[in-house]
Amino acid sequence: MAEETGMQPAAPEAAEAAGALQFISRVMARTREQMGEYAAIGIWWGTLTVLAILASLLLGFSGYSTGGRLTALWVAHNVIGWSATLVILGRAGGVSPTVRQVCWVWAGTTLALWVVIWAALWTEAIAPWALWTMIQLLIGLALVSTGTIETEKLVVGAGLLFVASVPVILAFPGSAAFASAILMGSIYALFGLVSWAQRRKGRHVS
Amino acid sequence: MSREGSQPELDALFLSRIRLGIMSALAGGDELDFTFLKEALETTDGNLGAHLSRLEDEGMIRSRKRFIARRPNTSYRISEHGRRAFQAYVRSLAARLGLEEGHKSEG
């Protein structure tokens, strides 16, 4: 790549100016493309959160109890997920401004909502699980919507995961907690698989 | 002479494709670390380091040093001064081609 390693003469000629502009455009486009891949970290987490909460709602509307330990599991799931997302973003070699802002804003919003929900639980002002799952669902949907602007291919992955989740729920109709645990396990496994695949490509963490 | 530097100064600074590449990558992104830039520009550590130092000395970019997993990591960000200078340079290139409105990649 001689043109990128050597010093070039001044570019007074139109051809050289055109070459320089093309070079600038190429580097900017390539950088944005590479950074778009980092978007996958936050977007996957948003997608998985949506699926997890959708499953929780499905179970709730099916008449199964989703309070107590299950609620605690969902909270832990989100705490771990968002913390991991922010740590990974902090370590990434390049992160687009959009991804950085979206993740921080939603992480902050999620945190604030937890405070509100826990305060409500403490004062017994609201029915616990229904409110926060709905709010979490909205957050996840917003995050995924924002993220898909950068990586449309993840929609396919999200759809596949959803299709795969349904049989799991249906297979264990008598034990919502057990089904949820399996679902969460599969979600973590998939998240780990995606992270591992990205790391193998050498584009995940510098 | 503009605040961003005169045209000959900018031409001299961005004469190197590595320096131009660094500025283009940082203008297209947010904060990029050394490894990311090295892979994006397909250059060597020494070469990249020298050009990064030159740009930092000129106030075009800012660096941030930290430790990630006990390993040193240096990331770079374009400065406001650098962004203006880079935009001025891109405008000058466009002007030479008769594209007075500037180039879309100026971003």
mmCIF file of C-alpha atoms in Angstrom:
data_model
loop_
_atom_site.group_PDB
_atom_site.id
_atom_site.type_symbol
_atom_site.label_atom_id
_atom_site.label_comp_id
_atom_site.label_asym_id
_atom_site.label_seq_id
_atom_site.Cartn_x
_atom_site.Cartn_y
_atom_site.Cartn_z
ATOM 1 C CA MET A 1 0.000 0.000 0.000
ATOM 2 C CA ALA A 2 2.597 2.382 -1.198
ATOM 3 C CA GLU A 3 0.323 5.344 -1.490
ATOM 4 C CA GLU A 4 -0.463 5.201 2.215
ATOM 5 C CA THR A 5 3.033 4.738 3.496
ATOM 6 C CA GLY A 6 5.033 7.243 1.519
ATOM 7 C CA MET A 7 5.044 10.992 1.488
ATOM 8 C CA GLN A 8 3.255 12.397 -1.496
ATOM 9 C CA PRO A 9 4.145 15.564 -3.323
ATOM 10 C CA ALA A 10 1.851 18.550 -2.853
ATOM 11 C CA ALA A 11 -1.406 18.183 -4.731
ATOM 12 C CA PRO A 12 -1.989 21.335 -6.726
ATOM 13 C CA GLU A 13 -3.392 19.462 -9.677
ATOM 14 C CA ALA A 14 -7.063 18.629 -9.965
ATOM 15 C CA ALA A 15 -6.318 14.941 -10.367
ATOM 16 C CA GLU A 16 -4.379 14.863 -7.140
ATOM 17 C CA ALA A 17 -7.110 16.801 -5.356
ATOM 18 C CA ALA A 18 -9.642 14.287 -6.624
ATOM 19 C CA GLY A 19 -7.420 11.451 -5.448
ATOM 20 C CA ALA A 20 -7.117 12.989 -1.997
ATOM 21 C CA LEU A 21 -10.881 13.457 -1.738
ATOM 22 C CA GLN A 22 -11.471 9.864 -2.788
ATOM 23 C CA PHE A 23 -8.967 8.706 -0.203
ATOM 24 C CA ILE A 24 -10.691 10.750 2.519
ATOM 25 C CA SER A 25 -14.115 9.398 1.542
ATOM 26 C CA ARG A 26 -12.802 5.831 1.495
ATOM 27 C CA VAL A 27 -11.198 6.046 4.934
ATOM 28 C CA MET A 28 -14.258 7.732 6.474
ATOM 29 C CA ALA A 29 -16.617 5.157 4.971
ATOM 30 C CA ARG A 30 -14.429 2.256 6.109
ATOM 31 C CA THR A 31 -14.177 3.650 9.625
ATOM 32 C CA ARG A 32 -17.932 4.101 9.877
ATOM 33 C CA GLU A 33 -18.488 0.599 8.544
ATOM 34 C CA GLN A 34 -16.153 -0.894 11.133
ATOM 35 C CA MET A 35 -17.732 1.105 13.924
ATOM 36 C CA GLY A 36 -21.164 -0.031 12.816
ATOM 37 C CA GLU A 37 -20.083 -3.504 13.862
ATOM 38 C CA TYR A 38 -19.490 -2.301 17.392
ATOM 39 C CA ALA A 39 -23.124 -1.245 17.419
ATOM 40 C CA ALA A 40 -23.918 -4.939 17.589
ATOM 41 C CA ILE A 41 -22.867 -5.077 21.237
ATOM 42 C CA GLY A 42 -25.483 -2.653 22.465
ATOM 43 C CA ILE A 43 -28.086 -3.667 19.945
ATOM 44 C CA TRP A 44 -27.857 -7.337 20.773
ATOM 45 C CA TRP A 45 -28.353 -6.565 24.400
ATOM 46 C CA GLY A 46 -31.370 -4.428 23.595
ATOM 47 C CA THR A 47 -32.779 -7.196 21.408
ATOM 48 C CA LEU A 48 -32.246 -9.818 24.056
ATOM 49 C CA THR A 49 -33.828 -7.614 26.705
ATOM 50 C CA VAL A 50 -36.907 -7.166 24.551
ATOM 51 C CA LEU A 51 -37.192 -10.899 23.986
ATOM 52 C CA ALA A 52 -36.706 -11.651 27.644
ATOM 53 C CA ILE A 53 -39.350 -9.166 28.680
ATOM 54 C CA LEU A 54 -41.732 -10.356 25.967
ATOM 55 C CA ALA A 55 -41.380 -13.853 27.330
ATOM 56 C CA SER A 56 -42.034 -12.527 30.808
ATOM 57 C CA LEU A 57 -45.189 -10.800 29.585
ATOM 58 C CA LEU A 58 -46.324 -13.928 27.760
ATOM 59 C CA LEU A 59 -45.943 -15.901 30.942
ATOM 60 C CA GLY A 60 -47.684 -13.198 32.930
ATOM 61 C CA PHE A 61 -50.685 -13.066 30.621
ATOM 62 C CA SER A 62 -50.802 -16.839 30.620
ATOM 63 C CA GLY A 63 -51.661 -16.694 34.274
ATOM 64 C CA TYR A 64 -48.331 -17.771 35.682
ATOM 65 C CA SER A 65 -46.775 -15.939 38.563
ATOM 66 C CA THR A 66 -43.924 -13.710 37.473
ATOM 67 C CA GLY A 67 -43.241 -11.989 40.741
ATOM 68 C CA GLY A 68 -40.785 -12.821 43.484
ATOM 69 C CA ARG A 69 -37.637 -14.618 42.466
ATOM 70 C CA LEU A 70 -38.398 -14.281 38.757
ATOM 71 C CA THR A 71 -38.584 -10.509 39.070
ATOM 72 C CA ALA A 72 -35.259 -10.542 40.870
ATOM 73 C CA LEU A 73 -33.807 -12.625 38.038
ATOM 74 C CA TRP A 74 -34.979 -10.149 35.404
ATOM 75 C CA VAL A 75 -33.481 -7.288 37.368
ATOM 76 C CA ALA A 76 -30.181 -9.135 37.701
ATOM 77 C CA HIS A 77 -30.322 -9.985 34.012
ATOM 78 C CA ASN A 78 -30.575 -6.308 33.122
ATOM 79 C CA VAL A 79 -27.963 -5.170 35.606
ATOM 80 C CA ILE A 80 -25.447 -7.688 34.299
ATOM 81 C CA GLY A 81 -26.317 -6.995 30.667
ATOM 82 C CA TRP A 82 -26.074 -3.251 30.796
ATOM 83 C CA SER A 83 -22.918 -3.312 32.889
ATOM 84 C CA ALA A 84 -21.299 -5.705 30.425
ATOM 85 C CA THR A 85 -22.412 -3.593 27.478
ATOM 86 C CA LEU A 86 -20.940 -0.426 28.923
ATOM 87 C CA VAL A 87 -17.686 -2.134 29.901
ATOM 88 C CA ILE A 88 -17.335 -3.631 26.418
ATOM 89 C CA LEU A 89 -18.055 -0.275 24.816
ATOM 90 C CA GLY A 90 -15.452 1.333 27.060
ATOM 91 C CA ARG A 91 -12.853 -1.157 25.889
ATOM 92 C CA ALA A 92 -13.756 -1.047 22.214
ATOM 93 C CA GLY A 93 -11.147 0.371 19.866
ATOM 94 C CA GLY A 94 -13.687 2.533 18.127
ATOM 95 C CA VAL A 95 -17.239 3.411 18.941
ATOM 96 C CA SER A 96 -19.518 5.597 16.888
ATOM 97 C CA PRO A 97 -20.985 8.635 18.642
ATOM 98 C CA THR A 98 -24.487 7.279 18.036
ATOM 99 C CA VAL A 99 -23.839 3.964 19.734
ATOM 100 C CA ARG A 100 -22.065 5.581 22.655
ATOM 101 C CA GLN A 101 -24.854 8.079 23.246
ATOM 102 C CA VAL A 102 -27.666 5.580 22.815
ATOM 103 C CA CYS A 103 -26.127 3.128 25.251
ATOM 104 C CA TRP A 104 -25.340 5.678 27.910
ATOM 105 C CA VAL A 105 -28.734 7.357 27.642
ATOM 106 C CA TRP A 106 -30.610 4.088 27.881
ATOM 107 C CA ALA A 107 -28.422 2.761 30.649
ATOM 108 C CA GLY A 108 -29.105 5.948 32.611
ATOM 109 C CA THR A 109 -32.812 5.741 31.881
ATOM 110 C CA THR A 110 -32.951 2.110 32.917
ATOM 111 C CA LEU A 111 -31.168 2.900 36.153
ATOM 112 C CA ALA A 112 -33.537 5.770 36.897
ATOM 113 C CA LEU A 113 -36.548 3.566 36.227
ATOM 114 C CA TRP A 114 -35.271 0.894 38.566
ATOM 115 C CA VAL A 115 -35.018 3.472 41.304
ATOM 116 C CA VAL A 116 -38.619 4.507 40.676
ATOM 117 C CA ILE A 117 -39.827 0.928 40.561
ATOM 118 C CA TRP A 118 -37.984 -0.131 43.682
ATOM 119 C CA ALA A 119 -39.313 2.928 45.465
ATOM 120 C CA ALA A 120 -42.821 1.965 44.333
ATOM 121 C CA LEU A 121 -42.282 -1.594 45.512
ATOM 122 C CA TRP A 122 -41.021 -0.337 48.846
ATOM 123 C CA THR A 123 -44.091 1.799 49.371
ATOM 124 C CA GLU A 124 -46.364 -0.844 47.775
ATOM 125 C CA ALA A 125 -47.826 1.868 45.586
ATOM 126 C CA ILE A 126 -48.070 -0.226 42.403
ATOM 127 C CA ALA A 127 -48.329 -3.777 41.239
ATOM 128 C CA PRO A 128 -44.661 -4.656 40.916
ATOM 129 C CA TRP A 129 -43.758 -6.759 37.923
ATOM 130 C CA ALA A 130 -46.265 -5.491 35.332
ATOM 131 C CA LEU A 131 -45.090 -1.908 35.394
ATOM 132 C CA TRP A 132 -41.397 -2.473 35.151
ATOM 133 C CA THR A 133 -41.629 -5.159 32.505
ATOM 134 C CA MET A 134 -43.687 -2.835 30.342
ATOM 135 C CA ILE A 135 -41.203 -0.017 30.825
ATOM 136 C CA GLN A 136 -38.277 -2.312 30.145
ATOM 137 C CA LEU A 137 -39.977 -3.523 27.014
ATOM 138 C CA LEU A 138 -40.331 0.031 25.746
ATOM 139 C CA ILE A 139 -36.698 0.769 26.507
ATOM 140 C CA GLY A 140 -35.551 -2.347 24.728
ATOM 141 C CA LEU A 141 -37.724 -1.635 21.711
ATOM 142 C CA ALA A 142 -36.400 1.913 21.473
ATOM 143 C CA LEU A 143 -32.825 0.693 21.718
ATOM 144 C CA VAL A 144 -33.344 -1.953 19.072
ATOM 145 C CA SER A 145 -35.079 0.523 16.768
ATOM 146 C CA THR A 146 -32.180 2.929 17.086
ATOM 147 C CA GLY A 147 -29.654 0.183 16.624
ATOM 148 C CA THR A 148 -31.213 -1.283 13.521
ATOM 149 C CA ILE A 149 -30.459 1.983 11.755
ATOM 150 C CA GLU A 150 -26.834 0.843 11.773
ATOM 151 C CA THR A 151 -27.092 -2.932 11.461
ATOM 152 C CA GLU A 152 -30.219 -4.209 9.831
ATOM 153 C CA LYS A 153 -28.999 -7.781 9.770
ATOM 154 C CA LEU A 154 -29.586 -8.152 13.514
ATOM 155 C CA VAL A 155 -33.322 -8.059 12.940
ATOM 156 C CA VAL A 156 -32.994 -11.484 11.369
ATOM 157 C CA GLY A 157 -31.141 -12.773 14.418
ATOM 158 C CA ALA A 158 -33.737 -11.300 16.762
ATOM 159 C CA GLY A 159 -36.547 -12.916 14.773
ATOM 160 C CA LEU A 160 -34.836 -16.287 14.872
ATOM 161 C CA LEU A 161 -34.289 -16.060 18.602
ATOM 162 C CA PHE A 162 -37.936 -15.201 19.152
ATOM 163 C CA VAL A 163 -39.066 -18.154 17.048
ATOM 164 C CA ALA A 164 -36.692 -20.387 18.979
ATOM 165 C CA SER A 165 -37.985 -19.100 22.314
ATOM 166 C CA VAL A 166 -41.630 -19.925 21.709
ATOM 167 C CA PRO A 167 -41.208 -23.723 21.747
ATOM 168 C CA VAL A 168 -39.239 -23.428 24.973
ATOM 169 C CA ILE A 169 -42.103 -21.589 26.629
ATOM 170 C CA LEU A 170 -44.686 -23.974 25.228
ATOM 171 C CA ALA A 171 -42.661 -26.988 26.227
ATOM 172 C CA PHE A 172 -42.839 -26.126 29.910
ATOM 173 C CA PRO A 173 -46.364 -24.802 30.429
ATOM 174 C CA GLY A 174 -46.534 -25.998 33.995
ATOM 175 C CA SER A 175 -43.392 -24.321 35.175
ATOM 176 C CA ALA A 176 -43.022 -20.725 34.142
ATOM 177 C CA ALA A 177 -39.952 -20.165 36.270
ATOM 178 C CA PHE A 178 -38.172 -23.164 34.804
ATOM 179 C CA ALA A 179 -39.023 -22.084 31.252
ATOM 180 C CA SER A 180 -37.840 -18.572 31.996
ATOM 181 C CA ALA A 181 -34.593 -19.877 33.414
ATOM 182 C CA ILE A 182 -33.981 -21.903 30.264
ATOM 183 C CA LEU A 183 -34.876 -18.934 28.104
ATOM 184 C CA MET A 184 -32.518 -16.676 29.993
ATOM 185 C CA GLY A 185 -29.787 -19.284 29.758
ATOM 186 C CA SER A 186 -30.208 -19.501 26.003
ATOM 187 C CA ILE A 187 -30.148 -15.723 25.774
ATOM 188 C CA TYR A 188 -26.868 -15.537 27.668
ATOM 189 C CA ALA A 189 -25.449 -18.330 25.531
ATOM 190 C CA LEU A 190 -26.397 -16.520 22.344
ATOM 191 C CA PHE A 191 -25.003 -13.233 23.622
ATOM 192 C CA GLY A 192 -21.759 -15.006 24.486
ATOM 193 C CA LEU A 193 -21.660 -16.668 21.084
ATOM 194 C CA VAL A 194 -22.113 -13.374 19.255
ATOM 195 C CA SER A 195 -19.436 -11.700 21.384
ATOM 196 C CA TRP A 196 -17.081 -14.611 20.807
ATOM 197 C CA ALA A 197 -17.693 -14.519 17.044
ATOM 198 C CA GLN A 198 -16.972 -10.803 16.954
ATOM 199 C CA ARG A 199 -13.844 -11.236 19.030
ATOM 200 C CA ARG A 200 -12.624 -13.943 16.645
ATOM 201 C CA LYS A 201 -12.973 -11.513 13.796
ATOM 202 C CA GLY A 202 -10.646 -9.231 15.753
ATOM 203 C CA ARG A 203 -13.031 -6.330 15.612
ATOM 204 C CA HIS A 204 -14.620 -6.509 19.006
ATOM 205 C CA VAL A 205 -12.118 -5.370 21.563
ATOM 206 C CA SER A 206 -8.772 -3.904 20.697
ATOM 207 C CA MET B 1 -4.227 33.415 7.130
ATOM 208 C CA SER B 2 -7.166 31.615 8.693
ATOM 209 C CA ARG B 3 -7.163 30.456 12.275
ATOM 210 C CA GLU B 4 -6.969 26.866 11.077
ATOM 211 C CA GLY B 5 -3.698 27.574 9.295
ATOM 212 C CA SER B 6 -2.748 28.773 5.862
ATOM 213 C CA GLN B 7 -3.327 26.635 2.810
ATOM 214 C CA PRO B 8 0.386 25.823 2.368
ATOM 215 C CA GLU B 9 0.551 24.812 6.040
ATOM 216 C CA LEU B 10 -2.441 22.538 5.664
ATOM 217 C CA ASP B 11 -1.093 21.126 2.409
ATOM 218 C CA ALA B 12 2.197 20.359 4.145
ATOM 219 C CA LEU B 13 0.506 18.790 7.155
ATOM 220 C CA PHE B 14 -1.832 16.619 5.134
ATOM 221 C CA LEU B 15 0.789 15.802 2.516
ATOM 222 C CA SER B 16 1.227 12.434 4.155
ATOM 223 C CA ARG B 17 -1.514 9.955 3.407
ATOM 224 C CA ILE B 18 -1.090 8.518 6.887
ATOM 225 C CA ARG B 19 -1.807 11.866 8.520
ATOM 226 C CA LEU B 20 -4.657 12.490 6.106
ATOM 227 C CA GLY B 21 -5.967 9.006 6.852
ATOM 228 C CA ILE B 22 -5.796 9.576 10.603
ATOM 229 C CA MET B 23 -7.736 12.813 10.306
ATOM 230 C CA SER B 24 -10.291 11.208 7.970
ATOM 231 C CA ALA B 25 -10.828 8.255 10.309
ATOM 232 C CA LEU B 26 -11.188 10.469 13.378
ATOM 233 C CA ALA B 27 -13.498 12.845 11.515
ATOM 234 C CA GLY B 28 -15.638 9.857 10.516
ATOM 235 C CA GLY B 29 -15.724 8.444 14.008
ATOM 236 C CA ASP B 30 -15.578 9.408 17.621
ATOM 237 C CA GLU B 31 -12.656 8.115 19.645
ATOM 238 C CA LEU B 32 -10.377 5.540 18.069
ATOM 239 C CA ASP B 33 -7.492 3.743 19.674
ATOM 240 C CA PHE B 34 -4.039 3.075 18.303
ATOM 241 C CA THR B 35 -4.779 -0.505 17.267
ATOM 242 C CA PHE B 36 -7.945 0.489 15.449
ATOM 243 C CA LEU B 37 -6.104 3.194 13.516
ATOM 244 C CA LYS B 38 -3.201 0.885 12.718
ATOM 245 C CA GLU B 39 -5.533 -1.715 11.231
ATOM 246 C CA ALA B 40 -7.664 0.848 9.435
ATOM 247 C CA LEU B 41 -4.662 2.510 7.803
ATOM 248 C CA GLU B 42 -2.649 -0.681 7.363
ATOM 249 C CA THR B 43 0.561 0.784 8.648
ATOM 250 C CA THR B 44 3.242 0.003 11.217
ATOM 251 C CA ASP B 45 3.418 1.021 14.881
ATOM 252 C CA GLY B 46 6.415 3.281 14.375
ATOM 253 C CA ASN B 47 5.055 5.004 11.318
ATOM 254 C CA LEU B 48 1.641 5.592 12.841
ATOM 255 C CA GLY B 49 3.125 6.757 16.140
ATOM 256 C CA ALA B 50 5.299 9.352 14.416
ATOM 257 C CA HIS B 51 2.389 10.787 12.449
ATOM 258 C CA LEU B 52 0.105 10.798 15.484
ATOM 259 C CA SER B 53 2.736 12.727 17.423
ATOM 260 C CA ARG B 54 3.036 15.276 14.643
ATOM 261 C CA LEU B 55 -0.722 15.808 14.539
ATOM 262 C CA GLU B 56 -0.898 16.052 18.320
ATOM 263 C CA ASP B 57 1.934 18.587 18.361
ATOM 264 C CA GLU B 58 -0.013 20.629 15.823
ATOM 265 C CA GLY B 59 -3.080 20.504 18.059
ATOM 266 C CA MET B 60 -5.102 18.597 15.478
ATOM 267 C CA ILE B 61 -5.855 15.632 17.732
ATOM 268 C CA ARG B 62 -5.982 14.845 21.451
ATOM 269 C CA SER B 63 -4.862 11.628 23.071
ATOM 270 C CA ARG B 64 -6.092 9.781 26.125
ATOM 271 C CA LYS B 65 -3.934 7.201 27.863
ATOM 272 C CA ARG B 66 -5.401 4.545 30.126
ATOM 273 C CA PHE B 67 -5.050 0.914 31.126
ATOM 274 C CA ILE B 68 -7.454 -1.718 29.861
ATOM 275 C CA ALA B 69 -7.057 -5.135 31.439
ATOM 276 C CA ARG B 70 -3.632 -3.980 32.751
ATOM 277 C CA ARG B 71 -2.442 -3.123 29.259
ATOM 278 C CA PRO B 72 -1.768 0.445 28.188
ATOM 279 C CA ASN B 73 -4.214 1.847 25.683
ATOM 280 C CA THR B 74 -4.033 5.181 23.901
ATOM 281 C CA SER B 75 -7.043 6.539 22.108
ATOM 282 C CA TYR B 76 -7.344 9.617 19.945
ATOM 283 C CA ARG B 77 -9.992 12.176 19.226
ATOM 284 C CA ILE B 78 -10.015 15.015 16.721
ATOM 285 C CA SER B 79 -9.801 18.444 18.354
ATOM 286 C CA GLU B 80 -12.099 21.307 17.475
ATOM 287 C CA HIS B 81 -9.139 23.095 15.924
ATOM 288 C CA GLY B 82 -8.310 19.941 13.971
ATOM 289 C CA ARG B 83 -11.864 19.511 12.754
ATOM 290 C CA ARG B 84 -11.959 23.064 11.433
ATOM 291 C CA ALA B 85 -8.568 22.657 9.769
ATOM 292 C CA PHE B 86 -9.601 19.360 8.215
ATOM 293 C CA GLN B 87 -12.825 20.883 6.913
ATOM 294 C CA ALA B 88 -10.878 23.800 5.495
ATOM 295 C CA TYR B 89 -8.522 21.393 3.768
ATOM 296 C CA VAL B 90 -11.392 19.380 2.285
ATOM 297 C CA ARG B 91 -13.019 22.610 1.104
ATOM 298 C CA SER B 92 -9.767 23.636 -0.559
ATOM 299 C CA LEU B 93 -9.555 20.282 -2.337
ATOM 300 C CA ALA B 94 -13.135 20.675 -3.515
ATOM 301 C CA ALA B 95 -12.404 24.205 -4.674
ATOM 302 C CA ARG B 96 -9.509 22.955 -6.777
ATOM 303 C CA LEU B 97 -11.957 20.670 -8.513
ATOM 304 C CA GLY B 98 -14.454 23.460 -8.955
ATOM 305 C CA LEU B 99 -16.780 22.030 -6.311
ATOM 306 C CA GLU B 100 -17.283 25.250 -4.416
ATOM 307 C CA GLU B 101 -20.008 23.861 -2.165
ATOM 308 C CA GLY B 102 -17.522 21.501 -0.619
ATOM 309 C CA HIS B 103 -17.310 17.762 -0.518
ATOM 310 C CA LYS B 104 -19.867 15.488 1.040
ATOM 311 C CA SER B 105 -17.270 13.534 2.969
ATOM 312 C CA GLU B 106 -16.363 16.625 4.918
ATOM 313 C CA GLY B 107 -18.972 15.502 7.426
#
